Coordinates of N, CA and C in Angstrom, one line a residue:
Chain Q
G1 N 0.6 18.5 -11.7 CA -0.7 18.7 -11.0 C -1.4 19.8 -11.7
E2 N -2.6 20.0 -11.2 CA -3.5 21.0 -11.8 C -3.0 22.4 -11.4
N3 N -3.2 23.3 -12.4 CA -2.8 24.7 -12.2 C -4.0 25.6 -12.7
V4 N -4.5 26.5 -11.8 CA -5.6 27.4 -12.2 C -5.2 28.8 -12.2
E5 N -5.4 29.5 -13.3 CA -5.1 30.9 -13.5 C -6.4 31.6 -13.5
Q6 N -6.4 32.9 -13.0 CA -7.6 33.7 -13.0 C -7.3 35.1 -13.3
H7 N -8.2 35.7 -14.1 CA -8.0 37.1 -14.6 C -9.4 37.8 -14.6
P8 N -9.4 39.1 -14.3 CA -8.3 39.9 -13.8 C -8.1 39.7 -12.3
S9 N -7.1 40.3 -11.8 CA -6.9 40.2 -10.3 C -7.8 41.2 -9.6
T10 N -8.1 42.3 -10.2 CA -9.0 43.3 -9.7 C -9.9 43.8 -10.8
L11 N -11.1 44.1 -10.4 CA -12.1 44.5 -11.4 C -13.1 45.5 -10.7
S12 N -13.2 46.7 -11.4 CA -14.1 47.7 -10.9 C -15.2 48.0 -11.9
V13 N -16.4 47.9 -11.5 CA -17.5 48.2 -12.5 C -18.5 49.1 -11.8
Q14 N -19.3 49.8 -12.7 CA -20.3 50.7 -12.2 C -21.6 49.8 -11.9
E15 N -22.3 50.2 -10.8 CA -23.5 49.5 -10.5 C -24.4 49.4 -11.7
G16 N -24.9 48.2 -11.9 CA -25.8 47.9 -13.0 C -25.1 47.4 -14.3
D17 N -23.8 47.5 -14.3 CA -23.0 47.0 -15.4 C -22.7 45.5 -15.2
S18 N -22.2 44.8 -16.2 CA -21.8 43.4 -16.1 C -20.4 43.2 -15.7
A19 N -20.1 42.1 -15.1 CA -18.7 41.8 -14.7 C -18.4 40.4 -15.2
V20 N -17.2 40.2 -15.7 CA -16.8 38.9 -16.2 C -15.4 38.5 -15.7
I21 N -15.3 37.3 -15.1 CA -14.1 36.8 -14.6 C -13.7 35.5 -15.3
K22 N -12.5 35.4 -15.7 CA -12.1 34.2 -16.5 C -11.0 33.4 -15.8
C23 N -11.2 32.1 -15.9 CA -10.2 31.1 -15.4 C -9.8 30.1 -16.4
T24 N -8.6 29.7 -16.3 CA -8.1 28.6 -17.1 C -7.5 27.5 -16.2
Y25 N -7.6 26.3 -16.7 CA -7.0 25.2 -15.9 C -6.1 24.3 -16.8
S26 N -5.3 23.5 -16.2 CA -4.3 22.8 -17.0 C -4.6 21.3 -17.2
D27 N -5.3 20.7 -16.2 CA -5.5 19.2 -16.2 C -6.9 18.9 -16.9
S28 N -6.8 18.3 -18.0 CA -8.0 18.0 -18.8 C -8.9 17.0 -18.0
A29 N -8.4 16.3 -17.0 CA -9.2 15.4 -16.2 C -10.1 16.1 -15.2
S30 N -9.8 17.4 -14.9 CA -10.7 18.1 -14.0 C -12.1 18.2 -14.6
N31 N -13.1 18.0 -13.8 CA -14.5 17.9 -14.3 C -15.5 18.6 -13.4
Y32 N -15.1 19.3 -12.5 CA -16.0 20.1 -11.6 C -15.4 21.4 -11.3
F33 N -16.2 22.5 -11.6 CA -15.6 23.9 -11.5 C -16.6 24.8 -10.7
P34 N -16.3 24.9 -9.4 CA -17.1 25.8 -8.6 C -16.6 27.2 -8.5
W35 N -17.4 28.1 -8.2 CA -17.0 29.5 -7.9 C -17.4 29.9 -6.5
Y36 N -16.5 30.5 -5.8 CA -16.7 30.9 -4.4 C -16.6 32.4 -4.3
K37 N -17.5 33.0 -3.4 CA -17.5 34.4 -3.2 C -17.0 34.6 -1.7
Q38 N -16.1 35.4 -1.5 CA -15.6 35.7 -0.1 C -15.7 37.2 0.2
E39 N -16.7 37.6 1.0 CA -16.8 39.0 1.4 C -15.7 39.2 2.5
L40 N -15.4 40.5 2.7 CA -14.4 40.9 3.6 C -14.7 40.4 5.0
G41 N -13.7 39.7 5.5 CA -13.8 39.1 6.9 C -14.7 37.9 7.0
K42 N -15.2 37.4 5.9 CA -16.1 36.2 6.0 C -15.5 35.0 5.3
R43 N -16.1 33.9 5.4 CA -15.7 32.7 4.8 C -16.1 32.6 3.4
P44 N -15.3 31.8 2.5 CA -15.8 31.6 1.1 C -17.1 30.8 1.1
Q45 N -17.9 31.2 0.2 CA -19.2 30.5 0.0 C -19.5 30.2 -1.4
L46 N -20.0 29.0 -1.7 CA -20.2 28.6 -3.1 C -21.4 29.5 -3.7
I47 N -21.2 30.0 -4.9 CA -22.3 30.8 -5.5 C -22.8 30.1 -6.7
I48 N -22.0 29.3 -7.4 CA -22.4 28.6 -8.6 C -21.4 27.6 -8.9
D49 N -21.7 26.5 -9.6 CA -20.8 25.5 -10.0 C -21.2 24.9 -11.3
I50 N -20.3 24.2 -12.0 CA -20.6 23.6 -13.3 C -19.8 22.3 -13.4
R51 N -20.5 21.3 -14.0 CA -19.9 20.0 -14.2 C -19.4 20.0 -15.7
S52 N -18.5 19.1 -16.0 CA -17.8 19.1 -17.3 C -18.8 18.7 -18.4
N53 N -19.9 18.1 -18.1 CA -20.8 17.7 -19.1 C -21.8 18.7 -19.5
V54 N -21.6 19.9 -18.9 CA -22.5 21.1 -19.2 C -21.7 22.2 -19.7
G55 N -22.2 23.0 -20.7 CA -21.5 24.1 -21.2 C -21.8 25.4 -20.6
E56 N -23.0 25.5 -20.0 CA -23.4 26.8 -19.4 C -24.5 26.5 -18.3
K57 N -24.4 27.4 -17.3 CA -25.4 27.2 -16.2 C -25.7 28.6 -15.7
K58 N -27.0 28.9 -15.4 CA -27.4 30.2 -15.0 C -28.2 30.2 -13.7
D59 N -28.0 31.1 -12.8 CA -28.8 31.2 -11.6 C -29.0 32.7 -11.3
Q60 N -30.2 33.2 -11.8 CA -30.6 34.6 -11.6 C -29.6 35.5 -12.3
R61 N -28.8 36.3 -11.6 CA -27.9 37.3 -12.2 C -26.5 36.7 -12.5
I62 N -26.3 35.5 -12.0 CA -24.9 34.9 -12.3 C -25.0 33.7 -13.2
A63 N -24.0 33.6 -14.0 CA -23.9 32.5 -15.0 C -22.5 32.0 -15.1
V64 N -22.3 30.8 -15.4 CA -20.9 30.3 -15.7 C -20.9 29.5 -17.0
T65 N -19.9 29.7 -17.7 CA -19.7 29.0 -19.0 C -18.4 28.2 -19.0
L66 N -18.4 27.1 -19.6 CA -17.3 26.2 -19.6 C -16.9 25.8 -21.1
N67 N -15.7 25.9 -21.4 CA -15.1 25.5 -22.7 C -14.1 24.4 -22.4
K68 N -14.5 23.2 -22.5 CA -13.6 22.1 -22.1 C -12.4 21.9 -23.1
T69 N -12.7 22.2 -24.4 CA -11.6 22.1 -25.4 C -10.5 23.1 -25.1
A70 N -10.9 24.3 -24.8 CA -9.9 25.4 -24.5 C -9.5 25.4 -23.0
K71 N -10.1 24.6 -22.2 CA -9.8 24.5 -20.8 C -10.0 25.9 -20.1
H72 N -11.1 26.5 -20.3 CA -11.3 27.7 -19.6 C -12.8 27.8 -19.2
F73 N -13.1 28.6 -18.2 CA -14.4 28.8 -17.7 C -14.6 30.2 -17.2
S74 N -15.7 30.7 -17.2 CA -15.9 32.1 -16.9 C -17.2 32.3 -16.0
L75 N -17.1 33.4 -15.2 CA -18.2 33.8 -14.3 C -18.7 35.1 -14.9
H76 N -20.0 35.2 -15.0 CA -20.7 36.4 -15.6 C -21.7 36.8 -14.5
I77 N -21.6 38.1 -14.1 CA -22.5 38.7 -13.2 C -23.2 39.9 -13.9
T78 N -24.5 39.8 -14.1 CA -25.2 40.9 -14.7 C -25.9 41.8 -13.7
E79 N -26.2 43.0 -14.1 CA -26.8 44.0 -13.2 C -26.2 44.1 -11.9
T80 N -24.9 44.3 -11.8 CA -24.2 44.2 -10.6 C -24.7 45.2 -9.5
Q81 N -24.6 44.8 -8.3 CA -25.0 45.6 -7.2 C -23.9 45.8 -6.2
P82 N -23.9 46.8 -5.3 CA -22.8 47.0 -4.4 C -22.5 45.7 -3.5
E83 N -23.6 45.0 -3.2 CA -23.3 43.8 -2.4 C -22.6 42.6 -3.1
D84 N -22.4 42.8 -4.4 CA -21.6 41.9 -5.2 C -20.1 42.1 -5.0
S85 N -19.8 43.2 -4.3 CA -18.3 43.5 -4.1 C -17.8 42.4 -3.1
A86 N -16.7 41.8 -3.6 CA -16.1 40.7 -2.8 C -14.9 40.2 -3.6
V87 N -14.3 39.1 -3.0 CA -13.2 38.4 -3.8 C -13.9 37.1 -4.3
Y88 N -13.7 36.9 -5.6 CA -14.3 35.7 -6.2 C -13.1 34.7 -6.6
F89 N -13.3 33.4 -6.2 CA -12.4 32.4 -6.5 C -13.0 31.4 -7.4
C90 N -12.3 31.0 -8.4 CA -12.6 29.9 -9.2 C -11.8 28.7 -8.7
A91 N -12.3 27.5 -9.0 CA -11.6 26.3 -8.7 C -11.8 25.2 -9.7
A92 N -10.8 24.3 -9.8 CA -11.0 23.1 -10.6 C -10.8 21.9 -9.7
S93 N -11.6 20.9 -10.0 CA -11.6 19.7 -9.1 C -11.7 18.4 -9.9
M94 N -11.0 17.4 -9.4 CA -11.1 16.1 -10.1 C -11.4 15.1 -9.0
P95 N -12.6 14.6 -8.9 CA -12.9 13.6 -7.9 C -12.1 12.3 -8.2
R96 N -11.7 11.7 -7.1 CA -10.9 10.5 -7.2 C -11.6 9.4 -6.5
D97 N -11.7 8.2 -7.1 CA -12.3 7.1 -6.4 C -11.6 6.8 -5.1
N98 N -12.5 6.7 -4.0 CA -12.0 6.4 -2.7 C -11.0 7.4 -2.1
Y99 N -10.8 8.5 -2.8 CA -9.8 9.5 -2.2 C -10.4 10.9 -2.0
G100 N -11.8 11.0 -2.0 CA -12.3 12.3 -1.8 C -12.1 13.2 -3.0
Q101 N -12.0 14.4 -2.7 CA -12.0 15.4 -3.8 C -10.9 16.5 -3.5
N102 N -10.1 16.8 -4.5 CA -9.1 17.8 -4.3 C -9.4 19.0 -5.2
F103 N -9.4 20.2 -4.5 CA -9.7 21.4 -5.2 C -8.4 22.2 -5.4
V104 N -8.2 22.8 -6.6 CA -7.2 23.8 -6.8 C -7.8 25.1 -7.1
F105 N -7.5 26.1 -6.3 CA -8.2 27.4 -6.5 C -7.3 28.4 -7.3
G106 N -8.0 29.2 -8.0 CA -7.3 30.4 -8.7 C -6.9 31.4 -7.6
P107 N -6.2 32.4 -8.0 CA -5.6 33.4 -7.1 C -6.7 34.4 -6.6
G108 N -7.9 34.4 -7.2 CA -8.9 35.3 -6.8 C -9.0 36.6 -7.6
T109 N -10.2 37.2 -7.7 CA -10.5 38.4 -8.3 C -11.2 39.3 -7.3
R110 N -10.7 40.5 -7.1 CA -11.3 41.4 -6.2 C -12.3 42.3 -7.0
L111 N -13.6 42.1 -6.8 CA -14.6 42.9 -7.6 C -15.1 44.0 -6.7
S112 N -15.1 45.2 -7.3 CA -15.6 46.4 -6.6 C -16.7 46.9 -7.5
V113 N -17.9 47.0 -6.9 CA -19.1 47.6 -7.7 C -19.3 49.0 -7.1
L114 N -19.1 50.0 -8.0 CA -19.2 51.4 -7.6 C -20.6 51.9 -7.7
P115 N -21.1 52.5 -6.7 CA -22.5 53.0 -6.8 C -22.6 54.3 -7.7
Chain L
E1 N -25.2 30.3 9.5 CA -24.1 29.4 9.8 C -24.0 28.2 8.9
T2 N -22.8 27.8 8.5 CA -22.7 26.7 7.6 C -22.6 25.4 8.3
G3 N -22.5 25.4 9.6 CA -22.3 24.1 10.3 C -20.9 23.7 10.5
V4 N -19.9 24.6 10.1 CA -18.5 24.3 10.3 C -18.0 25.4 11.3
T5 N -17.5 24.9 12.4 CA -17.0 25.9 13.4 C -15.5 25.7 13.6
Q6 N -14.8 26.7 13.9 CA -13.4 26.7 14.2 C -13.0 27.5 15.4
T7 N -12.1 26.9 16.2 CA -11.6 27.6 17.4 C -10.1 27.4 17.5
P8 N -9.4 28.4 18.0 CA -9.9 29.7 18.3 C -10.1 30.5 17.0
R9 N -10.7 31.7 17.1 CA -10.8 32.5 15.9 C -9.6 33.4 15.7
H10 N -8.9 33.7 16.7 CA -7.6 34.4 16.6 C -6.6 33.8 17.5
L11 N -5.3 33.7 17.1 CA -4.3 33.1 17.9 C -3.0 33.8 17.6
V12 N -2.3 34.2 18.7 CA -1.0 34.8 18.6 C 0.0 33.9 19.3
M13 N 1.0 33.5 18.7 CA 2.0 32.6 19.3 C 3.4 32.9 18.9
G14 N 4.3 32.5 19.8 CA 5.7 32.7 19.6 C 6.2 31.5 18.8
M15 N 7.4 31.6 18.3 CA 8.0 30.6 17.4 C 8.3 29.3 18.2
T16 N 8.4 29.4 19.5 CA 8.7 28.1 20.3 C 7.5 27.5 20.9
N17 N 6.3 28.1 20.7 CA 5.1 27.6 21.3 C 4.6 26.4 20.5
K18 N 3.7 25.7 21.2 CA 2.9 24.6 20.6 C 1.4 24.9 20.8
K19 N 0.7 24.9 19.8 CA -0.7 25.2 19.8 C -1.5 24.3 18.9
S20 N -2.8 24.3 19.0 CA -3.6 23.5 18.1 C -4.8 24.2 17.7
L21 N -5.2 24.1 16.4 CA -6.4 24.6 15.9 C -7.5 23.5 15.8
K22 N -8.7 23.9 16.1 CA -9.8 22.8 16.1 C -10.8 23.2 15.1
C23 N -11.3 22.2 14.4 CA -12.4 22.4 13.4 C -13.5 21.3 13.7
E24 N -14.7 21.7 13.7 CA -15.8 20.7 13.9 C -16.9 21.0 12.9
Q25 N -17.4 19.9 12.4 CA -18.6 20.1 11.4 C -19.7 19.3 11.9
H26 N -20.9 19.9 11.8 CA -22.2 19.3 12.2 C -23.1 18.9 11.0
L27 N -22.4 18.6 9.9 CA -23.2 18.4 8.7 C -23.2 17.0 8.2
G28 N -22.6 16.1 9.0 CA -22.6 14.7 8.6 C -21.7 14.4 7.4
H29 N -20.7 15.3 7.1 CA -19.8 15.1 6.0 C -18.7 14.1 6.3
N30 N -18.2 13.5 5.2 CA -17.1 12.5 5.4 C -15.7 13.0 5.0
A31 N -15.6 14.2 4.4 CA -14.3 14.7 4.0 C -14.1 16.0 4.7
M32 N -12.9 16.2 5.1 CA -12.5 17.5 5.8 C -11.2 18.0 5.2
Y33 N -11.0 19.3 5.2 CA -9.9 19.9 4.6 C -9.3 21.0 5.4
W34 N -8.0 21.2 5.3 CA -7.3 22.4 5.9 C -6.8 23.2 4.7
Y35 N -7.0 24.6 4.8 CA -6.5 25.5 3.8 C -5.7 26.6 4.5
K36 N -4.7 27.1 3.8 CA -4.0 28.3 4.3 C -4.4 29.4 3.4
Q37 N -4.8 30.6 3.9 CA -5.1 31.7 3.1 C -4.2 32.9 3.5
S38 N -3.4 33.4 2.6 CA -2.6 34.5 2.8 C -2.6 35.4 1.6
A39 N -2.0 36.6 1.7 CA -1.9 37.5 0.5 C -1.1 36.9 -0.6
K40 N -0.1 36.1 -0.2 CA 0.7 35.5 -1.2 C 0.0 34.4 -2.0
K41 N -0.7 33.5 -1.3 CA -1.4 32.4 -2.0 C -2.8 32.3 -1.4
P42 N -3.8 32.9 -2.0 CA -5.1 33.1 -1.5 C -5.8 31.9 -0.9
L43 N -5.8 30.8 -1.6 CA -6.4 29.6 -1.0 C -5.5 28.4 -1.3
E44 N -4.8 28.0 -0.4 CA -3.8 26.9 -0.6 C -4.2 25.6 0.2
L45 N -4.5 24.6 -0.5 CA -4.9 23.3 0.2 C -3.7 22.7 0.9
M46 N -3.9 22.3 2.1 CA -2.8 21.7 2.9 C -3.1 20.2 3.1
F47 N -4.2 19.9 3.6 CA -4.5 18.5 3.9 C -5.9 18.1 3.6
V48 N -6.1 16.9 3.2 CA -7.5 16.3 3.0 C -7.6 15.1 3.7
Y49 N -8.7 14.9 4.4 CA -9.1 13.7 5.1 C -10.4 13.2 4.6
N50 N -10.4 11.9 4.3 CA -11.6 11.3 3.8 C -11.9 10.1 4.6
F51 N -13.1 10.1 5.3 CA -13.4 9.0 6.3 C -12.2 8.8 7.3
K52 N -11.7 9.9 7.8 CA -10.7 9.9 8.8 C -9.3 9.6 8.3
E53 N -9.2 9.2 7.0 CA -7.9 8.9 6.5 C -7.3 10.0 5.7
Q54 N -6.0 10.3 5.9 CA -5.4 11.4 5.2 C -5.2 11.0 3.8
T55 N -5.7 11.7 2.8 CA -5.6 11.3 1.4 C -4.8 12.3 0.6
E56 N -4.4 13.4 1.3 CA -3.7 14.5 0.6 C -2.8 15.2 1.5
N57 N -1.6 15.4 1.2 CA -0.7 16.2 2.0 C 0.1 17.0 0.9
N58 N -0.2 18.3 0.8 CA 0.4 19.1 -0.3 C 1.7 19.6 0.1
S59 N 2.7 18.8 0.4 CA 4.1 19.2 0.7 C 4.1 20.2 1.8
V60 N 3.3 19.9 2.8 CA 3.3 20.9 4.0 C 4.4 20.5 4.9
P61 N 5.1 21.6 5.4 CA 6.2 21.3 6.4 C 5.7 20.6 7.6
S62 N 6.6 19.8 8.2 CA 6.2 18.9 9.3 C 5.9 19.7 10.6
R63 N 6.2 21.0 10.6 CA 5.8 21.8 11.8 C 4.2 21.9 11.9
F64 N 3.5 21.5 10.8 CA 2.1 21.4 10.8 C 1.7 20.0 10.8
S65 N 1.0 19.6 11.8 CA 0.6 18.2 12.0 C -0.9 18.0 12.2
P66 N -1.6 17.4 11.2 CA -3.0 17.3 11.3 C -3.4 16.0 12.1
E67 N -4.6 16.1 12.6 CA -5.2 14.9 13.3 C -6.7 14.9 13.0
C68 N -7.2 13.7 12.7 CA -8.6 13.6 12.4 C -9.1 12.4 13.2
P69 N -9.6 12.6 14.4 CA -10.0 11.5 15.3 C -11.3 10.8 14.8
N70 N -12.1 11.6 14.2 CA -13.4 11.1 13.6 C -13.9 12.0 12.5
S71 N -14.9 11.7 11.8 CA -15.3 12.4 10.6 C -15.8 13.8 11.0
S72 N -16.1 14.1 12.2 CA -16.6 15.4 12.6 C -15.6 16.4 13.1
H73 N -14.4 15.9 13.4 CA -13.4 16.8 14.1 C -12.1 16.7 13.3
L74 N -11.5 17.8 13.2 CA -10.2 17.9 12.6 C -9.3 18.9 13.3
F75 N -8.1 18.5 13.6 CA -7.2 19.4 14.3 C -6.0 19.7 13.5
L76 N -5.3 20.8 13.8 CA -4.1 21.2 13.2 C -3.1 21.6 14.3
H77 N -2.2 20.7 14.6 CA -1.2 20.9 15.6 C 0.0 21.7 15.1
L78 N 0.3 22.8 15.8 CA 1.4 23.7 15.4 C 2.5 23.7 16.3
H79 N 3.8 23.6 15.8 CA 4.9 23.7 16.7 C 6.1 24.3 15.9
T80 N 6.9 25.1 16.6 CA 8.1 25.8 16.1 C 7.7 26.5 14.7
L81 N 6.7 27.2 14.7 CA 6.3 27.9 13.5 C 7.2 29.1 13.2
Q82 N 7.1 29.6 12.0 CA 7.9 30.7 11.5 C 6.9 31.9 11.3
P83 N 7.5 33.1 11.3 CA 6.6 34.3 11.0 C 5.9 34.2 9.7
E84 N 6.5 33.6 8.7 CA 5.8 33.5 7.4 C 4.6 32.5 7.4
D85 N 4.4 31.8 8.5 CA 3.2 31.0 8.7 C 2.0 31.7 9.1
S86 N 2.2 33.0 9.4 CA 1.1 33.8 9.8 C 0.1 33.9 8.6
A87 N -1.2 33.6 8.9 CA -2.2 33.5 7.8 C -3.5 33.2 8.4
L88 N -4.5 33.1 7.6 CA -5.8 32.7 8.0 C -5.9 31.2 7.6
Y89 N -6.2 30.4 8.6 CA -6.3 28.9 8.4 C -7.8 28.5 8.3
L90 N -8.2 28.0 7.2 CA -9.6 27.7 7.0 C -9.8 26.2 6.9
C91 N -10.8 25.8 7.6 CA -11.2 24.4 7.6 C -12.5 24.3 6.7
A92 N -12.6 23.2 6.0 CA -13.8 23.0 5.1 C -14.2 21.5 5.2
S93 N -15.5 21.2 4.9 CA -15.9 19.8 4.9 C -16.8 19.7 3.6
S94 N -16.9 18.5 3.2 CA -17.8 18.2 2.1 C -18.3 16.7 2.3
P95 N -19.5 16.5 1.6 CA -20.0 15.1 1.8 C -19.4 14.1 0.8
R96 N -18.3 14.5 0.2 CA -17.6 13.6 -0.8 C -17.2 12.4 -0.1
T97 N -17.5 11.3 -0.6 CA -16.9 10.0 -0.1 C -16.1 9.3 -1.2
G98 N -16.7 8.6 -2.0 CA -15.9 8.0 -3.1 C -16.7 8.0 -4.3
G99 N -16.2 7.5 -5.4 CA -16.9 7.5 -6.6 C -16.7 8.8 -7.4
S100 N -17.5 9.1 -8.3 CA -17.4 10.2 -9.2 C -18.4 11.3 -8.9
S101 N -18.8 11.5 -7.7 CA -19.8 12.5 -7.4 C -19.1 13.9 -7.2
Y102 N -19.8 14.9 -7.1 CA -19.2 16.2 -7.0 C -19.9 16.9 -5.8
N103 N -19.2 17.5 -4.9 CA -19.8 18.1 -3.7 C -19.2 19.4 -3.3
E104 N -20.1 20.3 -2.9 CA -19.7 21.6 -2.4 C -18.9 21.5 -1.2
Q105 N -17.9 22.4 -1.0 CA -17.2 22.5 0.2 C -17.8 23.6 1.1
F106 N -18.0 23.3 2.3 CA -18.5 24.3 3.3 C -17.3 24.7 4.2
F107 N -17.1 26.0 4.2 CA -15.9 26.5 4.9 C -16.3 27.0 6.3
G108 N -15.4 26.8 7.2 CA -15.5 27.4 8.6 C -15.1 28.9 8.5
P109 N -15.2 29.6 9.6 CA -14.9 31.1 9.6 C -13.4 31.3 9.7
G110 N -12.6 30.3 9.9 CA -11.1 30.5 9.9 C -10.5 30.9 11.3
T111 N -9.3 30.6 11.4 CA -8.5 31.0 12.6 C -7.4 32.0 12.0
R112 N -7.4 33.2 12.5 CA -6.3 34.1 12.1 C -5.1 33.9 13.0
L113 N -4.1 33.4 12.5 CA -2.9 33.1 13.2 C -1.8 34.1 13.0
T114 N -1.2 34.6 14.0 CA 0.0 35.5 14.0 C 1.1 34.8 14.7
V115 N 2.2 34.7 14.0 CA 3.4 34.1 14.6 C 4.5 35.2 14.8
L116 N 4.8 35.4 16.1 CA 5.8 36.5 16.4 C 7.2 36.0 16.4

């Protein structure tokens, strides 16, 4: 089955600096890669996603890159702000005909943005 | 609010108790999921239901029994749990039906379960 690894497990950056979180996956059939942000005491929420037919996607201060050959994808946050502090989860998914969608999540990265 | 609600928000139970967790989504989605979140395994998929049919059971012990009476409601029945089952149980839904589309999962707020 699919296995997703995520690094680093914790990350501290100064406000205004950039943060990069990297994930690798094992199943080459996975073709959808979302990123979720979970603030303390709150539910995970989707912040950006990328399909396997795209190499990069950007939404304001956040971007995701995908390297299908190497089976890794990364989250980039620029100009970090204190409200970016949270746990970030990457996931790999492979839609299955008539069977819905199965997600395998990485172990998470705790990002702290220091003022 | 994401349109996915869970009750109760907190639950404390003994190992011999029987309790149920409830999830309801008001988004018109067709797929619903149960996840277990703990320090050991941050987001662990337990069950997937697609159009009320269970399509995934990730080797979950039988002391956890899911039920999906319709596409809007999902239950997790608990009996004879162990202290290591203490965790946050998250429900999610997505509009995923069939075919090769991709869909965001919307999570509920979770039920914090403590097994004594």
